[in-house]
Coordinates of C-alpha atoms (C1' of nucleotides) in Angstrom, one line a residue:
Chain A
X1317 CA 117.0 104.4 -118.6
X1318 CA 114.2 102.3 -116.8
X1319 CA 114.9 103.6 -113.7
X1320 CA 113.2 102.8 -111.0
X1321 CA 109.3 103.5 -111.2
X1322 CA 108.3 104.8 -107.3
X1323 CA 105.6 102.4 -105.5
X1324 CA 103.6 105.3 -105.1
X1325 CA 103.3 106.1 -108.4
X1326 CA 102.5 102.1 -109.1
X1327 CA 100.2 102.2 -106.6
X1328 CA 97.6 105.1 -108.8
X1329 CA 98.0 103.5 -111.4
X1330 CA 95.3 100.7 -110.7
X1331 CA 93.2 104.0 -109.3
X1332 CA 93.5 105.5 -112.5
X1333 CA 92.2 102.0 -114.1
X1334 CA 89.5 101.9 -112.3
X1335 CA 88.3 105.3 -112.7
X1336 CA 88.6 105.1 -117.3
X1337 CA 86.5 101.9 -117.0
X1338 CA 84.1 103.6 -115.2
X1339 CA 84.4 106.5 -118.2
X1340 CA 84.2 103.4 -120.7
X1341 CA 81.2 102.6 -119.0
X1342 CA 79.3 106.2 -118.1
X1343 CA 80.3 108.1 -121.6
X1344 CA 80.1 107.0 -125.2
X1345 CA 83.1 109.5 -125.8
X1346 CA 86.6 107.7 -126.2
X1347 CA 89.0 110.4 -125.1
X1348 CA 89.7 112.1 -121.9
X1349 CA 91.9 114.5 -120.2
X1350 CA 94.7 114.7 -117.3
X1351 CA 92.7 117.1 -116.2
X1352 CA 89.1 115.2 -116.3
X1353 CA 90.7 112.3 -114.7
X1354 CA 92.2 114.3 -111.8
X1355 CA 89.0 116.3 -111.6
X1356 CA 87.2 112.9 -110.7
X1357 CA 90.3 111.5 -108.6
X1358 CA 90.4 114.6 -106.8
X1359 CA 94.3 114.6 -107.7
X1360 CA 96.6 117.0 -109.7
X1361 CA 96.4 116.5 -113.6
X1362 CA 100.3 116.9 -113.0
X1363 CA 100.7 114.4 -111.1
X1364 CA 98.4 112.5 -113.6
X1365 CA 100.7 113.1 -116.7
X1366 CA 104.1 113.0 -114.5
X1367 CA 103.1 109.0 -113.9
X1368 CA 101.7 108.0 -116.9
X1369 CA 105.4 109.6 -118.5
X1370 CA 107.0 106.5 -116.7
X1371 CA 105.9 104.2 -118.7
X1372 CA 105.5 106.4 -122.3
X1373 CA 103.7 108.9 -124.0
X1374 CA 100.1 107.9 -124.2
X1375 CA 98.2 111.1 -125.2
X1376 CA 98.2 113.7 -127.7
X1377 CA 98.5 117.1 -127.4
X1378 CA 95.2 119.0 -127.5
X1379 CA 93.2 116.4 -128.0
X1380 CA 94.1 113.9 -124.2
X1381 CA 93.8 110.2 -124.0
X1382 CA 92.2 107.7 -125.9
X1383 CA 90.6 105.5 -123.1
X1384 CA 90.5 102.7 -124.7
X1385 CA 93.9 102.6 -125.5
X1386 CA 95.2 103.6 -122.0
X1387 CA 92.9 101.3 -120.5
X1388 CA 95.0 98.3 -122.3
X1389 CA 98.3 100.2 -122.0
X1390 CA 97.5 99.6 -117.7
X1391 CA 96.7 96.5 -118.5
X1392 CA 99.3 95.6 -119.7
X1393 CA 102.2 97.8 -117.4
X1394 CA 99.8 96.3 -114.7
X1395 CA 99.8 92.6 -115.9
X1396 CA 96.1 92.4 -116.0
X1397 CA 95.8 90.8 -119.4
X1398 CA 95.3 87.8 -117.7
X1399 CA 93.3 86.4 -115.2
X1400 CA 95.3 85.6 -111.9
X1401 CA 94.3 82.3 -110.0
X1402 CA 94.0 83.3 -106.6
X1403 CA 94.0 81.3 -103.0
X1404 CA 92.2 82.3 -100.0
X1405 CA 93.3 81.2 -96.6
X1406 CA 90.8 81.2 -94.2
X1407 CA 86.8 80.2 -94.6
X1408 CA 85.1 82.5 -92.0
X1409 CA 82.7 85.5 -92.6
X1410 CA 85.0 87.2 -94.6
X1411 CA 86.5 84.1 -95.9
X1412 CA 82.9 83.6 -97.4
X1413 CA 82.3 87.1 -98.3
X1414 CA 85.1 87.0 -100.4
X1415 CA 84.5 83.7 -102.0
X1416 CA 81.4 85.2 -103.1
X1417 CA 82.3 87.9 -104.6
X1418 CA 81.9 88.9 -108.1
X1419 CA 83.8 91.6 -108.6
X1420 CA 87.6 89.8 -108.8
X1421 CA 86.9 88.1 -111.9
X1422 CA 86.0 91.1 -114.4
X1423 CA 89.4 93.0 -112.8
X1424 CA 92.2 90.6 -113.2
X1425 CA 91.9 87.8 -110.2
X1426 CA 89.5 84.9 -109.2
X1427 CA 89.4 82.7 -106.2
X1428 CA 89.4 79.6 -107.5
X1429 CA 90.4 77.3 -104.0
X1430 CA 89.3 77.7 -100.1
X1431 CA 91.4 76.5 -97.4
X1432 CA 90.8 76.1 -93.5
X1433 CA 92.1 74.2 -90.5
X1434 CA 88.5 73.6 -88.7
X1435 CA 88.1 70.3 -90.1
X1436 CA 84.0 70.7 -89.2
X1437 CA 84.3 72.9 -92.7
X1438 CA 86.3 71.0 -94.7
X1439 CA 84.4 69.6 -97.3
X1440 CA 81.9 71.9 -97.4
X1441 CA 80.9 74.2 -100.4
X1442 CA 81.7 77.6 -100.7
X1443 CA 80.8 79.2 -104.3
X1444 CA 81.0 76.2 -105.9
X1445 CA 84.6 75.5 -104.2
X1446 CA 84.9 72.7 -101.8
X1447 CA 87.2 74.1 -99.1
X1448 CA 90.1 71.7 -98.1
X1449 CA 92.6 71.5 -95.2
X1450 CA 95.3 73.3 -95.6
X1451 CA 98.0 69.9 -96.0
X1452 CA 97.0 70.2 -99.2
X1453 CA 97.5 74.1 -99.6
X1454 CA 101.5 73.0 -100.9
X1455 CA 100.4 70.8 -103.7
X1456 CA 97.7 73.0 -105.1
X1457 CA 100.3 76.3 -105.4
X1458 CA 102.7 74.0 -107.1
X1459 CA 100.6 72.2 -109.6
X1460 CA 98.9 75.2 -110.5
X1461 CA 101.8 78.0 -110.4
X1462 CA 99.7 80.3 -107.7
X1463 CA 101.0 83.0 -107.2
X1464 CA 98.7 85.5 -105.5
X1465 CA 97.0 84.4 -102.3
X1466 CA 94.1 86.2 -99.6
X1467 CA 94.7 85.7 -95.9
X1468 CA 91.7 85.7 -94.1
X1469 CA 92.1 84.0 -90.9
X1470 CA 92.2 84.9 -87.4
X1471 CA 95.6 87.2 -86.5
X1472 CA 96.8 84.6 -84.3
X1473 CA 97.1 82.3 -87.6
X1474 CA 98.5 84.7 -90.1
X1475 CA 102.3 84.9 -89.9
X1476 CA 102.0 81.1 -90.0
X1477 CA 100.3 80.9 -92.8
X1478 CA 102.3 83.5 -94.2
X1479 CA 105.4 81.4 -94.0
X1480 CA 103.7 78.6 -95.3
X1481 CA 101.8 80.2 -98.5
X1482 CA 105.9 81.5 -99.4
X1483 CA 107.5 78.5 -99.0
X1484 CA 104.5 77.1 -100.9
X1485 CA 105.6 79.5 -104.1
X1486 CA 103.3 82.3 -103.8
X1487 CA 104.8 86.1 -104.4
X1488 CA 101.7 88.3 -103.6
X1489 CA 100.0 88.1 -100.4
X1490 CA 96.6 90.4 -99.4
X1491 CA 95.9 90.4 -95.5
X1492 CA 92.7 90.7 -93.4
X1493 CA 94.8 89.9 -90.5
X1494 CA 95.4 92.5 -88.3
X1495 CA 98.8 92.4 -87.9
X1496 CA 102.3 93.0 -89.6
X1497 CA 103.2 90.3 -91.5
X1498 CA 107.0 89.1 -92.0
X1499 CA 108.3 87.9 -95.1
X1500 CA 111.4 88.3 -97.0
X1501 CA 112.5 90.4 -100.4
X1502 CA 110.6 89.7 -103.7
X1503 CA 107.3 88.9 -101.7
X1504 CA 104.7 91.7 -101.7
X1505 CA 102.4 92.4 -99.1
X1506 CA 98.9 94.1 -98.7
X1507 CA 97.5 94.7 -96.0
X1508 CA 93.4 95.6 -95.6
X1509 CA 92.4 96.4 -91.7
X1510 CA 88.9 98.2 -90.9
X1511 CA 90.3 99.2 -87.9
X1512 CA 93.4 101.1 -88.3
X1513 CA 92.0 103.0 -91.4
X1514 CA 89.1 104.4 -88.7
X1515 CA 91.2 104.8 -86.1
X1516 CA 93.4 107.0 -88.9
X1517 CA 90.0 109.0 -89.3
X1518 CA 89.0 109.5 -85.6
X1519 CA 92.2 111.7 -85.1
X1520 CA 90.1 114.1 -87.3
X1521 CA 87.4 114.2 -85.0
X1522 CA 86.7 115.6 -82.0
Chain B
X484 CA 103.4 125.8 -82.3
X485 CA 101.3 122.7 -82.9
X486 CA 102.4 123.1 -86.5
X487 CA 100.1 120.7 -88.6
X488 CA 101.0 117.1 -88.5
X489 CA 101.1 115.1 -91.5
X490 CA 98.8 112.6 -92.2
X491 CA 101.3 110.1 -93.1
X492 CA 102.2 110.3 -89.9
X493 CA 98.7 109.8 -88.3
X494 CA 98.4 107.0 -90.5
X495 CA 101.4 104.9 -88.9
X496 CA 99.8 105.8 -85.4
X497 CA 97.1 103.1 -84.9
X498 CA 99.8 100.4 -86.9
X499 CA 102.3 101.2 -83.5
X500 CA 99.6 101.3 -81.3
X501 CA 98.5 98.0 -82.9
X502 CA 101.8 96.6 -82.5
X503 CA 101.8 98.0 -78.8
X504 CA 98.8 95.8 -78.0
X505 CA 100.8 92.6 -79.4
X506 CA 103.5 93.1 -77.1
X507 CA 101.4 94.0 -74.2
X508 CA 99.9 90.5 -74.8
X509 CA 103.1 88.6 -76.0
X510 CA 105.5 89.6 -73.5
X511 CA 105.7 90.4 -69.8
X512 CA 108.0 93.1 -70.1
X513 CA 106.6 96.4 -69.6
X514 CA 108.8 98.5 -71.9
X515 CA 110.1 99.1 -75.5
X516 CA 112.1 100.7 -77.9
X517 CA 111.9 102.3 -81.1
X518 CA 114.7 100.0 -82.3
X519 CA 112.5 96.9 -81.2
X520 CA 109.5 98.4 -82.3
X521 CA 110.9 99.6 -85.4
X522 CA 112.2 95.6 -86.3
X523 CA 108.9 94.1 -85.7
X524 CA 107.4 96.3 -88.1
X525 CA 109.6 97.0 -90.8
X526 CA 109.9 100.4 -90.2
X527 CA 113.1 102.8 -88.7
X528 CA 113.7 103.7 -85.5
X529 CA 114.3 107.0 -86.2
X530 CA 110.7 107.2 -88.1
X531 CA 109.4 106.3 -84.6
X532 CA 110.9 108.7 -82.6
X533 CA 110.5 111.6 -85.3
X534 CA 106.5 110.3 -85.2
X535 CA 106.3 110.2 -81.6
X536 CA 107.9 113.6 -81.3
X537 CA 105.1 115.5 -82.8
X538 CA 102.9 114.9 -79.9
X539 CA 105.1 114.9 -77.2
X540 CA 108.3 113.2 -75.0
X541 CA 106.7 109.5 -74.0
X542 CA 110.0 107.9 -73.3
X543 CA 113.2 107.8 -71.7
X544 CA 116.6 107.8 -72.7
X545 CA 118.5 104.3 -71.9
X546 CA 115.6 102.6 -71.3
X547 CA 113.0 103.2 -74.2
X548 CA 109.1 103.6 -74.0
X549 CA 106.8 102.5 -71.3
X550 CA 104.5 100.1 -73.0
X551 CA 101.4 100.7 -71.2
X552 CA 101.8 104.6 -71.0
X553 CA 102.3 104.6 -74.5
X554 CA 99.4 102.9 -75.6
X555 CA 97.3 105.3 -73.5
X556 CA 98.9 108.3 -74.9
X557 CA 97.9 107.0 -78.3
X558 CA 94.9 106.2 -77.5
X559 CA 94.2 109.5 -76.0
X560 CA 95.9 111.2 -79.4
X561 CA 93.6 109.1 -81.5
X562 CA 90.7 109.5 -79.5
X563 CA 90.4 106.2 -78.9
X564 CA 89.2 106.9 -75.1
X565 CA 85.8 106.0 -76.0
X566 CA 83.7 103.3 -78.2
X567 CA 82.8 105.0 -81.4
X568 CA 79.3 103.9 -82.5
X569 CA 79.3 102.9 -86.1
X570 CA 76.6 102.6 -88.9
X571 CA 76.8 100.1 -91.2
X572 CA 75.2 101.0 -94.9
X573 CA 74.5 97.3 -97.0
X574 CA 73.7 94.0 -95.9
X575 CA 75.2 91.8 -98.5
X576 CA 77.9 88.8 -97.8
X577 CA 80.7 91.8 -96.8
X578 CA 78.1 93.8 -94.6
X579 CA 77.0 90.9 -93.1
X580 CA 80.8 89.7 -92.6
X581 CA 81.4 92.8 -90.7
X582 CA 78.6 92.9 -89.0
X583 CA 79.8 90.0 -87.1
X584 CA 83.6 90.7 -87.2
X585 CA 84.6 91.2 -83.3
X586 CA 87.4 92.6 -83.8
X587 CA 86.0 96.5 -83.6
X588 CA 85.3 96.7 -80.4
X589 CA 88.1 95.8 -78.6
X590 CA 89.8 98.3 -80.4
X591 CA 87.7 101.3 -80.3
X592 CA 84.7 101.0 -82.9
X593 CA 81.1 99.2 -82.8
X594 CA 78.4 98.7 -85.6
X595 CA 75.6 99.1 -83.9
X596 CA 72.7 99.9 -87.0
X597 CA 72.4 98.3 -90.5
X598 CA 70.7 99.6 -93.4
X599 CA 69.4 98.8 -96.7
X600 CA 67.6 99.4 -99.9
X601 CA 66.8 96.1 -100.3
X602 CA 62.7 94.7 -98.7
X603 CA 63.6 92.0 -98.7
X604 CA 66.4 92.4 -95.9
X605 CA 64.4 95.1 -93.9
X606 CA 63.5 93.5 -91.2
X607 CA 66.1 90.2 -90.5
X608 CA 68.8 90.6 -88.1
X609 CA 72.1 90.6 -88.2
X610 CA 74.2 89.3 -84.8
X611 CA 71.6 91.1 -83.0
X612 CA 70.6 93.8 -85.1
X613 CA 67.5 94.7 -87.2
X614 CA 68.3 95.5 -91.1
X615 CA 67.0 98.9 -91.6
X616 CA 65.6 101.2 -94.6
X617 CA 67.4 104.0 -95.5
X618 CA 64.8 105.9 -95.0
X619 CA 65.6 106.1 -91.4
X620 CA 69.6 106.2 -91.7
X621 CA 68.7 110.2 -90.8
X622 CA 67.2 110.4 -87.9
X623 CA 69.2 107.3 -86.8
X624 CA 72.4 109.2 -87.2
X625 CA 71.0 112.8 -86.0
X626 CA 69.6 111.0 -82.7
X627 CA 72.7 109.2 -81.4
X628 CA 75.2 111.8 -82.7
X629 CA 76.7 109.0 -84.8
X630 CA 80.0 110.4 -86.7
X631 CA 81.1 107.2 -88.5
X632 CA 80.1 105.1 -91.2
X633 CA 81.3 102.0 -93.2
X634 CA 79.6 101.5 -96.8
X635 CA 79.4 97.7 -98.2
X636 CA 77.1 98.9 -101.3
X637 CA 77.5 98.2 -104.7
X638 CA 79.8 101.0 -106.4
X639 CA 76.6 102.1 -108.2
X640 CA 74.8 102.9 -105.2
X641 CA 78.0 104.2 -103.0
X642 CA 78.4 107.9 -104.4
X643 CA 74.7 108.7 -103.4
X644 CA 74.7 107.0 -99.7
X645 CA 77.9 109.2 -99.3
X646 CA 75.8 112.2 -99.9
X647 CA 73.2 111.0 -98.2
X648 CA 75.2 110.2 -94.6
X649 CA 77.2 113.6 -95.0
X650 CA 74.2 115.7 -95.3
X651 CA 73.0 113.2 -91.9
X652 CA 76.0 114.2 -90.0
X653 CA 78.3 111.8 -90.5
X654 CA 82.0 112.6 -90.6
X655 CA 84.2 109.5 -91.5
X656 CA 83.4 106.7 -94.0
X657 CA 85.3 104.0 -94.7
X658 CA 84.2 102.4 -97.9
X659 CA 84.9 99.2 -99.8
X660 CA 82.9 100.2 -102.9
X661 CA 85.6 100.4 -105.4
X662 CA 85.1 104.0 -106.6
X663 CA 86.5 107.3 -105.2
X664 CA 83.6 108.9 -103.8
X665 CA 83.4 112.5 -103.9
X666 CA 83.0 114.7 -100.6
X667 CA 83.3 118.4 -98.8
X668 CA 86.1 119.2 -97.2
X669 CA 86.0 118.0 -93.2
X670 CA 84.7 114.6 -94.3
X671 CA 87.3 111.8 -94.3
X672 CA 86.8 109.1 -96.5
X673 CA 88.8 105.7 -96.1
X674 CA 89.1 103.5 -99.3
X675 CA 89.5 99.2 -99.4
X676 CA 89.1 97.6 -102.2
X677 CA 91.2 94.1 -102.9
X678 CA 91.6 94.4 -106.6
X679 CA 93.6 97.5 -106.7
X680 CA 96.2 96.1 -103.7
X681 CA 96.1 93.2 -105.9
X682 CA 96.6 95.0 -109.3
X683 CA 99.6 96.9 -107.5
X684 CA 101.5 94.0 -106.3
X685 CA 100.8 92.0 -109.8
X686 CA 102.7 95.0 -111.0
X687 CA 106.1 93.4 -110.0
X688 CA 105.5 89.7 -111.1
X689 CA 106.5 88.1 -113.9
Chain C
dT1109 C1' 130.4 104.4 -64.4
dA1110 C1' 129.3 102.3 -69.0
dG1111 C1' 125.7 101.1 -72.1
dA1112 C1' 121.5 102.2 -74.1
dT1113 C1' 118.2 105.0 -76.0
dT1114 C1' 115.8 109.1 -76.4
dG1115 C1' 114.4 113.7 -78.9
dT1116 C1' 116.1 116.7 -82.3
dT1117 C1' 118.9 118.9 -85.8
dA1118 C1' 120.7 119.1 -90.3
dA1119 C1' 121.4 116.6 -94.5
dT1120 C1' 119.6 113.8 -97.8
dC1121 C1' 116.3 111.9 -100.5
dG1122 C1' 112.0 111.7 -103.0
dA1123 C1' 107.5 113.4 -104.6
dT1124 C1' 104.6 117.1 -106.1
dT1125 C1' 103.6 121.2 -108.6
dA1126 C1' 104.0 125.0 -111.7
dA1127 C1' 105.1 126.4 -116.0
dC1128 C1' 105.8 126.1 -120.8
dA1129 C1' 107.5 124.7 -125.4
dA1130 C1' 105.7 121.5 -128.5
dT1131 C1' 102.0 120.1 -131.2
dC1132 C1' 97.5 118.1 -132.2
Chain D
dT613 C1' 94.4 129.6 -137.2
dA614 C1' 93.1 129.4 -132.1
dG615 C1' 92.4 126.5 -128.3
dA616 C1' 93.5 122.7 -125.8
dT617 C1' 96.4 119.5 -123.8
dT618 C1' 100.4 116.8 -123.6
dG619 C1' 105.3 115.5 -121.8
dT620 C1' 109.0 117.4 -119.4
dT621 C1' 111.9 120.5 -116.9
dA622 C1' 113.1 123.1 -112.9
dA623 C1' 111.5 124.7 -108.6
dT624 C1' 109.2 123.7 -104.5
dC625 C1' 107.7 121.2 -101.0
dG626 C1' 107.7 117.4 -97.8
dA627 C1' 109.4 113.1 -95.7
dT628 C1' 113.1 110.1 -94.2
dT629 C1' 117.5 109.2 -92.4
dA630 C1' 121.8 109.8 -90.1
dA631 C1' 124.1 111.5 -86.4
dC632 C1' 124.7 113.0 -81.8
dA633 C1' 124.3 115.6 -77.5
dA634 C1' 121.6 114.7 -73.6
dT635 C1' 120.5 111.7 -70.0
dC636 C1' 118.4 107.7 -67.9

DNA sequence: TAGATTGTTAATCGATTAACAATC
DNA sequence: TAGATTGTTAATCGATTAACAATC
């Protein structure tokens, strides 16, 4: 029993979230279908119903899914009935972008501390948040219990930083950085780079 | 022959080549392996060679790959042998964050137009450039021949500047409005959105 | 030569799809 | 009831890995 759930299936499953709020939010009619969803994911309503089976039997035959009630079943398998502190590494462009961004908070996360080593910005205000030196980066993910943290410094900083954040306590790491980032079992890794997603694309093209 | 190549494996492309460019600038050493490769990216060595196969023999038995050959070849497989010119679609903080971010061109990609809805933008620059309306993404696009594209809209707004730069030309979009965005076949869309790599990797903690 | 490493084959492993009984 | 849709099984499809002959 319980076997293993495949990261690729884990993975969709934050898709498919998105994708019945947006429902929630377009329709006024609480059900859908395996085959609605996929329709709008452009995936198979197969594949649909062969993930959600992981984790239990959430529909009813002839009638779908009530998407309210898968909505907090994700929640839940996803552990998004909570709101995850967050910390962000790194106070540049991005840095800021993300500081300033309101769409963590209504999904699950919210950066609530800004760190940098350029000591000509710490101290300013970003969002409300002061951003400090990273010396105290270690006593902030301890007093608090972080456990998810944004990288978004230059590559050259990132593995260090990396290998500070986990010693620091922290089990989920998303990276701007472009680069491979080292780190050992039980922490997870994401990894966001403009580049290597376009680069994927111009193969396509001529 | 030239049996289709799967697009798994084109994705892992620009991640070696990536890699590639580190050790070109790490090391003086003008060749590597797949083993060595492989290690510094978390990925097998026989993955690497199986990859590499599908486009052709780049190395040599004994004594590996030729760094510098390899990155060309790469390069030339993801058509990399040019600077793609990029339009950029919404000047907010993340727009505006990669407006400035230098790490495109170096590796193949440059923003070189901005637009957006918004008056009160039209008109200010951005590292150089002037915030355009979207009235003029068109002939923008149709005059330079542009083929790429990177949306920093709200979701709400995404689905229709999608239809909008297909119908102009464009062939690849990478977008970071957190929606699946709908498109013909022969159009590549690219997806980043933070909270669903963050929703994935809060799967697995406590 | 001896050691190292490739490119490739065959075996294994895993993911997707098609189909359908069950049932709302 | 008739139509719709689930959850699941088995079949198919595809990707990864292990192993090794070839050879630098």
């Amino acid at each position: 029993m319980a076997t293993e759930i495949p990261d690729i299936v884990i993975g969709r499953l934050p898709i498919y979230l998105r994708e019945l709020r947006r429902l929630q939010a377009e329709h006024d009619k609480l059900t859908t279908s395996s085959h609605e969803l996929g329709e709008r994911l452009g995936i198979s309503s197969a594949q649909i119903r062969k993930d959600l089976s992981h984790f239990g039997e959430f529909g009813k035959q002839g009638t779908g899914y009530h998407i309210g009630y898968l909505v907090d079943q994700l929640c839940q398998i996803l552990h998004l009935d909570q709101v995850w502190p967050v910390v962000l590494v790194g106070a540049g462009s991005l840095g800021t972008a993300l500081a300033y961004y309101d769409g963590f908070r209504p999904r699950g996360f919210e950066i609530r501390w800004i760190f940098d080593t350029d000591p000509s910005k710490i101290g300013h205000e970003i969002n409300g948040m002061c951003i400090q030196a990273i010396s105290e980066l270690e006593e902030t993910i301890a007093r608090h219990k972080i456990a998810v943290a944004i990288i978004a410094t230059p590559a050259s900083a990132a593995q260090e930083v990396t290998d500070f954040l986990i010693e620091s306590g922290i089990k989920a790491i998303l990276s701007y950085a472009p680069l491979h980032l080292s780190a050992p079992a039980g922490v997870h890794i994401s990894y966001s780079d403009p580049v290597t997603e376009l680069q994927r694309m111009t193969y396509y093209l001529g």
